[in-house]
mmCIF file of C-alpha atoms and ligand atoms in Angstrom:
data_model
loop_
_atom_site.group_PDB
_atom_site.id
_atom_site.type_symbol
_atom_site.label_atom_id
_atom_site.label_comp_id
_atom_site.label_asym_id
_atom_site.label_seq_id
_atom_site.Cartn_x
_atom_site.Cartn_y
_atom_site.Cartn_z
ATOM 1 C CA UNK Y 1 260.256 140.864 385.281
ATOM 2 C CA UNK Y 2 259.222 142.265 381.934
ATOM 3 C CA UNK Y 3 256.003 144.226 381.653
ATOM 4 C CA UNK Y 4 254.051 145.012 378.520
ATOM 5 C CA UNK Y 5 255.332 148.025 376.614
ATOM 6 C CA UNK Y 6 252.334 149.974 377.949
ATOM 7 C CA UNK Y 7 253.128 148.825 381.483
ATOM 8 C CA UNK Y 8 250.168 146.494 381.634
ATOM 9 C CA UNK Y 9 250.441 142.768 382.077
ATOM 10 C CA UNK Y 10 247.756 140.187 382.457
ATOM 11 C CA UNK Y 11 247.500 139.045 386.075
ATOM 12 C CA UNK Y 12 247.374 135.277 386.461
ATOM 13 C CA UNK Y 13 243.686 134.509 386.361
ATOM 14 C CA UNK Y 14 242.056 131.126 386.288
ATOM 15 C CA UNK Y 15 240.886 130.339 382.734
ATOM 16 C CA UNK Y 16 239.094 127.339 384.120
ATOM 17 C CA UNK Y 17 239.215 125.410 387.414
ATOM 18 C CA UNK Y 18 242.409 123.660 386.366
ATOM 19 C CA UNK Y 19 244.225 126.079 384.046
ATOM 20 C CA UNK Y 20 245.538 129.626 384.064
ATOM 21 C CA UNK Y 21 245.176 132.286 381.406
ATOM 22 C CA UNK Y 22 248.641 132.979 379.962
ATOM 23 C CA UNK Y 23 250.710 135.982 380.961
ATOM 24 C CA UNK Y 24 251.807 137.932 377.885
ATOM 25 C CA UNK Y 25 254.735 140.346 377.817
ATOM 26 C CA UNK Y 26 254.741 142.519 374.705
ATOM 27 C CA UNK Y 27 258.204 143.969 374.115
ATOM 28 C CA UNK Y 28 259.441 146.519 371.649
ATOM 29 C CA UNK Y 29 261.559 144.262 369.485
ATOM 30 C CA UNK Y 30 263.403 140.937 369.146
ATOM 31 C CA UNK Y 31 266.386 142.235 371.095
ATOM 32 C CA UNK Y 32 264.196 143.061 374.079
ATOM 33 C CA UNK Y 33 262.511 139.649 373.870
ATOM 34 C CA UNK Y 34 265.927 137.970 373.936
ATOM 35 C CA UNK Y 35 267.036 140.096 376.869
ATOM 36 C CA UNK Y 36 263.896 139.469 378.928
ATOM 37 C CA UNK Y 37 263.862 135.726 378.261
ATOM 38 C CA UNK Y 38 267.529 135.465 379.238
ATOM 39 C CA UNK Y 39 266.782 137.446 382.381
ATOM 40 C CA UNK Y 40 263.829 135.186 383.235
ATOM 41 C CA UNK Y 41 265.859 132.029 382.566
ATOM 42 C CA UNK Y 42 268.662 133.251 384.849
ATOM 43 C CA UNK Y 43 266.258 134.241 387.626
ATOM 44 C CA UNK Y 44 264.540 130.838 387.559
ATOM 45 C CA UNK Y 45 267.907 129.083 387.479
ATOM 46 C CA UNK Y 46 269.200 131.042 390.461
ATOM 47 C CA UNK Y 47 266.025 130.332 392.441
ATOM 48 C CA UNK Y 48 266.052 126.584 391.688
ATOM 49 C CA UNK Y 49 269.765 126.246 392.451
ATOM 50 C CA UNK Y 50 269.283 128.112 395.754
ATOM 51 C CA UNK Y 51 266.269 125.969 396.653
ATOM 52 C CA UNK Y 52 267.491 122.527 395.596
ATOM 53 C CA UNK Y 53 270.978 122.804 394.155
ATOM 54 C CA UNK Y 54 269.985 122.050 390.582
ATOM 55 C CA UNK Y 55 268.061 123.621 387.671
ATOM 56 C CA UNK Y 56 266.510 121.301 385.071
ATOM 57 C CA UNK Y 57 265.600 123.087 381.857
ATOM 58 C CA UNK Y 58 264.197 121.778 378.562
ATOM 59 C CA UNK Y 59 265.475 123.964 375.738
ATOM 60 C CA UNK Y 60 263.480 125.074 372.716
ATOM 61 C CA UNK Y 61 264.701 124.459 369.207
ATOM 62 C CA UNK Y 62 264.200 126.353 365.993
ATOM 63 C CA UNK Y 63 265.875 129.730 365.425
ATOM 64 C CA UNK Y 64 264.067 132.153 367.757
ATOM 65 C CA UNK Y 65 265.856 131.196 371.009
ATOM 66 C CA UNK Y 66 269.394 131.366 369.573
ATOM 67 C CA UNK Y 67 269.956 135.005 370.545
ATOM 68 C CA UNK Y 68 268.636 134.481 374.065
ATOM 69 C CA UNK Y 69 271.012 131.516 374.477
ATOM 70 C CA UNK Y 70 273.915 133.665 373.307
ATOM 71 C CA UNK Y 71 272.966 136.336 375.861
ATOM 72 C CA UNK Y 72 272.941 133.738 378.630
ATOM 73 C CA UNK Y 73 276.400 132.588 377.592
ATOM 74 C CA UNK Y 74 277.735 136.138 377.616
ATOM 75 C CA UNK Y 75 275.765 138.551 379.823
ATOM 76 C CA UNK Y 76 274.864 135.877 382.404
ATOM 77 C CA UNK Y 77 278.056 133.818 382.367
ATOM 78 C CA UNK Y 78 278.965 134.964 385.876
ATOM 79 C CA UNK Y 79 275.442 135.292 387.230
ATOM 80 C CA UNK Y 80 274.390 131.642 387.218
ATOM 81 C CA UNK Y 81 276.215 128.644 388.714
ATOM 82 C CA UNK Y 82 276.172 126.797 385.392
ATOM 83 C CA UNK Y 83 277.681 123.687 386.989
ATOM 84 C CA UNK Y 84 274.250 123.174 388.607
ATOM 85 C CA UNK Y 85 272.224 123.442 385.391
ATOM 86 C CA UNK Y 86 271.080 120.309 383.560
ATOM 87 C CA UNK Y 87 270.080 120.772 379.936
ATOM 88 C CA UNK Y 88 267.348 118.763 378.260
ATOM 89 C CA UNK Y 89 265.382 119.374 375.066
ATOM 90 C CA UNK Y 90 261.688 119.896 374.418
ATOM 91 C CA UNK Y 91 262.032 118.285 371.031
ATOM 92 C CA UNK Y 92 264.517 117.208 368.392
ATOM 93 C CA UNK Y 93 264.644 116.612 364.707
ATOM 94 C CA UNK Y 94 265.659 113.032 363.856
ATOM 95 C CA UNK Y 95 269.072 113.901 362.460
ATOM 96 C CA UNK Y 96 272.588 113.292 363.788
ATOM 97 C CA UNK Y 97 273.701 115.655 366.579
ATOM 98 C CA UNK Y 98 276.248 117.372 364.335
ATOM 99 C CA UNK Y 99 273.620 118.137 361.701
ATOM 100 C CA UNK Y 100 273.105 121.907 361.342
ATOM 101 C CA UNK Y 101 269.350 121.377 361.630
ATOM 102 C CA UNK Y 102 269.645 119.626 364.969
ATOM 103 C CA UNK Y 103 268.182 121.526 367.925
ATOM 104 C CA UNK Y 104 271.031 120.091 369.981
ATOM 105 C CA UNK Y 105 273.620 121.555 367.582
ATOM 106 C CA UNK Y 106 272.013 125.006 367.765
ATOM 107 C CA UNK Y 107 272.103 125.064 371.574
ATOM 108 C CA UNK Y 108 275.585 123.520 371.657
ATOM 109 C CA UNK Y 109 276.963 126.282 369.479
ATOM 110 C CA UNK Y 110 275.083 129.176 371.116
ATOM 111 C CA UNK Y 111 275.110 128.116 374.762
ATOM 112 C CA UNK Y 112 276.759 124.867 375.835
ATOM 113 C CA UNK Y 113 280.169 125.253 374.184
ATOM 114 C CA UNK Y 114 280.629 128.945 375.105
ATOM 115 C CA UNK Y 115 279.832 128.049 378.745
ATOM 116 C CA UNK Y 116 281.977 124.875 378.577
ATOM 117 C CA UNK Y 117 279.126 122.796 380.008
ATOM 118 C CA UNK Y 118 280.240 119.308 381.091
ATOM 119 C CA UNK Y 119 278.767 116.393 379.179
ATOM 120 C CA UNK Y 120 277.126 114.887 382.271
ATOM 121 C CA UNK Y 121 274.941 117.992 382.448
ATOM 122 C CA UNK Y 122 273.744 117.575 378.857
ATOM 123 C CA UNK Y 123 270.835 115.199 378.233
ATOM 124 C CA UNK Y 124 270.414 115.096 374.461
ATOM 125 C CA UNK Y 125 267.538 113.514 372.619
ATOM 126 C CA UNK Y 126 268.999 110.892 370.281
ATOM 127 C CA UNK Y 127 267.826 112.129 366.933
ATOM 128 C CA UNK Y 128 269.910 109.553 365.125
ATOM 129 C CA UNK Y 129 267.946 106.655 366.624
ATOM 130 C CA UNK Y 130 264.685 105.302 365.267
ATOM 131 C CA UNK Y 131 261.979 107.674 366.562
ATOM 132 C CA UNK Y 132 260.181 105.034 368.604
ATOM 133 C CA UNK Y 133 263.241 103.770 370.446
ATOM 134 C CA UNK Y 134 264.636 107.293 370.693
ATOM 135 C CA UNK Y 135 261.500 108.437 372.510
ATOM 136 C CA UNK Y 136 261.585 105.493 374.917
ATOM 137 C CA UNK Y 137 265.274 105.971 375.656
ATOM 138 C CA UNK Y 138 264.813 109.674 376.285
ATOM 139 C CA UNK Y 139 261.996 108.996 378.737
ATOM 140 C CA UNK Y 140 264.485 106.860 380.696
ATOM 141 C CA UNK Y 141 266.743 109.927 381.011
ATOM 142 C CA UNK Y 142 263.904 111.776 382.749
ATOM 143 C CA UNK Y 143 263.576 109.316 385.614
ATOM 144 C CA UNK Y 144 265.827 111.330 387.917
ATOM 145 C CA UNK Y 145 263.582 114.388 387.663
ATOM 146 C CA UNK Y 146 260.939 115.059 390.336
ATOM 147 C CA UNK Y 147 257.448 113.727 389.509
ATOM 148 C CA UNK Y 148 254.110 115.509 389.363
ATOM 149 C CA UNK Y 149 250.992 114.210 391.125
ATOM 150 C CA UNK Y 150 249.940 112.553 387.864
ATOM 151 C CA UNK Y 151 253.366 110.978 387.409
ATOM 152 C CA UNK Y 152 254.959 113.179 384.783
ATOM 153 C CA UNK Y 153 258.583 114.384 385.159
ATOM 154 C CA UNK Y 154 258.734 117.989 386.390
ATOM 155 C CA UNK Y 155 261.151 120.389 384.734
ATOM 156 C CA UNK Y 156 261.907 123.693 386.431
ATOM 157 C CA UNK Y 157 261.511 125.390 383.063
ATOM 158 C CA UNK Y 158 260.399 124.358 379.577
ATOM 159 C CA UNK Y 159 261.263 126.870 376.859
ATOM 160 C CA UNK Y 160 259.058 126.729 373.769
ATOM 161 C CA UNK Y 161 258.744 128.375 370.371
ATOM 162 C CA UNK Y 162 255.682 128.794 368.181
ATOM 163 C CA UNK Y 163 255.425 127.504 364.637
ATOM 164 C CA UNK Y 164 253.523 129.322 361.878
ATOM 165 C CA UNK Y 165 250.956 126.513 361.990
ATOM 166 C CA UNK Y 166 250.512 126.803 365.764
ATOM 167 C CA UNK Y 167 252.767 123.861 366.637
ATOM 168 C CA UNK Y 168 255.115 123.936 369.585
ATOM 169 C CA UNK Y 169 257.979 121.617 370.393
ATOM 170 C CA UNK Y 170 257.222 118.866 367.864
ATOM 171 C CA UNK Y 171 253.535 118.699 368.698
ATOM 172 C CA UNK Y 172 251.817 119.342 365.387
ATOM 173 C CA UNK Y 173 248.196 120.082 364.459
ATOM 174 C CA UNK Y 174 245.993 117.014 364.430
ATOM 175 C CA UNK Y 175 248.618 114.728 366.025
ATOM 176 C CA UNK Y 176 246.128 112.413 367.673
ATOM 177 C CA UNK Y 177 248.787 110.206 369.307
ATOM 178 C CA UNK Y 178 250.092 113.217 371.226
ATOM 179 C CA UNK Y 179 246.596 114.460 371.988
ATOM 180 C CA UNK Y 180 245.275 111.189 373.367
ATOM 181 C CA UNK Y 181 248.447 109.695 374.908
ATOM 182 C CA UNK Y 182 246.461 107.148 376.943
ATOM 183 C CA UNK Y 183 249.661 105.580 378.282
ATOM 184 C CA UNK Y 184 250.675 108.990 379.674
ATOM 185 C CA UNK Y 185 253.959 108.806 377.781
ATOM 186 C CA UNK Y 186 256.554 111.420 378.655
ATOM 187 C CA UNK Y 187 258.181 111.510 375.215
ATOM 188 C CA UNK Y 188 256.703 110.558 371.850
ATOM 189 C CA UNK Y 189 257.761 110.437 368.211
ATOM 190 C CA UNK Y 190 256.272 113.258 366.164
ATOM 191 C CA UNK Y 191 255.832 113.915 362.450
ATOM 192 C CA UNK Y 192 256.337 117.384 360.983
ATOM 193 C CA UNK Y 193 254.317 118.220 357.865
ATOM 194 C CA UNK Y 194 257.426 119.502 356.082
ATOM 195 C CA UNK Y 195 261.175 119.691 356.406
ATOM 196 C CA UNK Y 196 262.664 117.049 358.676
ATOM 197 C CA UNK Y 197 259.548 115.032 359.260
ATOM 198 C CA UNK Y 198 260.647 112.535 361.930
ATOM 199 C CA UNK Y 199 260.787 114.164 365.345
ATOM 200 C CA UNK Y 200 260.995 113.436 369.071
ATOM 201 C CA UNK Y 201 258.964 115.558 371.477
ATOM 202 C CA UNK Y 202 257.993 115.967 375.091
ATOM 203 C CA UNK Y 203 254.272 115.351 375.440
ATOM 204 C CA UNK Y 204 251.639 117.823 376.597
ATOM 205 C CA UNK Y 205 251.537 116.004 379.921
ATOM 206 C CA UNK Y 206 255.251 116.522 380.491
ATOM 207 C CA UNK Y 207 255.241 120.129 379.313
ATOM 208 C CA UNK Y 208 252.171 121.000 381.405
ATOM 209 C CA UNK Y 209 253.762 119.466 384.512
ATOM 210 C CA UNK Y 210 256.664 121.915 384.268
ATOM 211 C CA UNK Y 211 257.085 124.440 387.085
ATOM 212 C CA UNK Y 212 257.445 127.193 384.490
ATOM 213 C CA UNK Y 213 256.735 127.391 380.749
ATOM 214 C CA UNK Y 214 258.185 130.273 378.718
ATOM 215 C CA UNK Y 215 257.259 130.832 375.076
ATOM 216 C CA UNK Y 216 259.097 133.106 372.631
ATOM 217 C CA UNK Y 217 257.387 134.386 369.487
ATOM 218 C CA UNK Y 218 258.569 137.264 367.328
ATOM 219 C CA UNK Y 219 257.796 138.637 363.883
ATOM 220 C CA UNK Y 220 254.698 139.254 361.784
ATOM 221 C CA UNK Y 221 254.568 135.618 360.641
ATOM 222 C CA UNK Y 222 253.719 134.592 364.214
ATOM 223 C CA UNK Y 223 250.839 137.078 364.615
ATOM 224 C CA UNK Y 224 248.136 134.695 363.380
ATOM 225 C CA UNK Y 225 249.332 131.610 365.308
ATOM 226 C CA UNK Y 226 249.848 133.723 368.420
ATOM 227 C CA UNK Y 227 246.285 135.045 368.271
ATOM 228 C CA UNK Y 228 245.062 131.470 367.908
ATOM 229 C CA UNK Y 229 247.284 130.175 370.706
ATOM 230 C CA UNK Y 230 245.987 132.883 373.063
ATOM 231 C CA UNK Y 231 242.323 132.781 372.127
ATOM 232 C CA UNK Y 232 241.349 129.193 371.332
ATOM 233 C CA UNK Y 233 241.917 125.764 372.847
ATOM 234 C CA UNK Y 234 242.112 123.387 369.911
ATOM 235 C CA UNK Y 235 244.071 120.327 368.672
ATOM 236 C CA UNK Y 236 244.577 122.345 365.493
ATOM 237 C CA UNK Y 237 246.636 124.812 367.551
ATOM 238 C CA UNK Y 238 248.901 122.650 369.734
ATOM 239 C CA UNK Y 239 250.449 125.693 371.471
ATOM 240 C CA UNK Y 240 246.952 126.492 372.796
ATOM 241 C CA UNK Y 241 246.946 123.155 374.634
ATOM 242 C CA UNK Y 242 250.037 124.067 376.667
ATOM 243 C CA UNK Y 243 248.219 124.778 379.918
ATOM 244 C CA UNK Y 244 250.685 124.427 382.795
ATOM 245 C CA UNK Y 245 248.976 123.037 385.885
ATOM 246 C CA UNK Y 246 250.814 125.126 388.493
ATOM 247 C CA UNK Y 247 250.993 128.653 387.049
ATOM 248 C CA UNK Y 248 250.328 130.611 383.865
ATOM 249 C CA UNK Y 249 252.448 130.072 380.777
ATOM 250 C CA UNK Y 250 254.553 133.142 380.055
ATOM 251 C CA UNK Y 251 254.718 134.529 376.517
ATOM 252 C CA UNK Y 252 257.507 136.926 375.511
ATOM 253 C CA UNK Y 253 256.572 138.467 372.174
ATOM 254 C CA UNK Y 254 257.335 141.558 370.104
ATOM 255 C CA UNK Y 255 254.780 144.013 368.754
ATOM 256 C CA UNK Y 256 254.845 142.405 365.299
ATOM 257 C CA UNK Y 257 253.830 139.017 366.701
ATOM 258 C CA UNK Y 258 251.209 140.654 368.927
ATOM 259 C CA UNK Y 259 249.695 142.728 366.094
ATOM 260 C CA UNK Y 260 246.490 140.680 365.739
ATOM 261 C CA UNK Y 261 245.746 141.019 369.458
ATOM 262 C CA UNK Y 262 245.849 144.814 369.472
HETATM 263 C C1 6PG A 1 261.683 122.853 366.073
HETATM 264 C C2 6PG A 1 261.165 123.586 367.274
HETATM 265 C C3 6PG A 1 259.847 124.207 366.943
HETATM 266 C C4 6PG A 1 260.120 125.687 366.878
HETATM 267 C C5 6PG A 1 259.055 126.383 366.087
HETATM 268 C C6 6PG A 1 259.452 127.855 365.853
HETATM 269 O O1 6PG A 1 262.303 121.792 366.238
HETATM 270 O O2 6PG A 1 261.522 123.414 364.983
HETATM 271 O O3 6PG A 1 261.222 122.996 368.418
HETATM 272 O O4 6PG A 1 258.815 123.938 367.821
HETATM 273 O O5 6PG A 1 260.183 126.214 368.207
HETATM 274 O O6 6PG A 1 258.935 125.732 364.824
HETATM 275 O O7 6PG A 1 260.635 127.852 365.095
HETATM 276 P P1 6PG A 1 261.400 129.251 364.826
HETATM 277 O O8 6PG A 1 261.870 129.724 366.154
HETATM 278 O O9 6PG A 1 262.544 128.869 363.908
HETATM 279 O O10 6PG A 1 260.393 130.175 364.192
#
């Protein structure tokens, strides 16, 4: 398990009766973040496979996780029974799966193809479908996952990134539909403020039901959103609303991203 560069790490402490303060691992550089996240992923996979014969993980998109995925495909190829791992996504851009901007395509190239993962283990969000129907259809793919007490599907691990505006997955600042979610939807359409605007995303309820949540954030451009995500609890900082119900979220960051906390 990684520890902060100075050897200190926050112990899990209750931030409030129902949430935990996050555990933050500050590492020397991006390479160390990739190594530690790959190590954590493999350890959680091994434990879940030993306990129940299967590991259900929701992958993060964007660019930050790519190196960690490549490490898993190389350094951990022989250290995880990959035939027992089922791959889902935390979010997707509404583009075809072969589009270079697809989160599926990034993981396929970095992780799934190198490990020769069988298609029945890959549960892709259909970015090519209309966002509304795509979200409903993806929720149907989550029915074979265990359920939490408040009836959300439970992943063993949800990997997340952090956007410069404090978004995570495709949960963006001020997205009231995702915030309210009165129907307790598991997957919702999202709208990004720029770039590929139509998205699909797991909801806060689904993410917070996960057994483990691991964030990755590196680089100076993530220093301000990381400080916000760790110090406030606001709809304007969606990452701050990721409050797993069973244990602290884990943040793996480099010194540059952690600069405004030091
Ligand atoms: C996406 C991601 C998104 C990402 C952050 C960080 O579809 O873009 O799911 O939530 O994790 O925007 O992106 P980078 O890792 O590229 O900085």
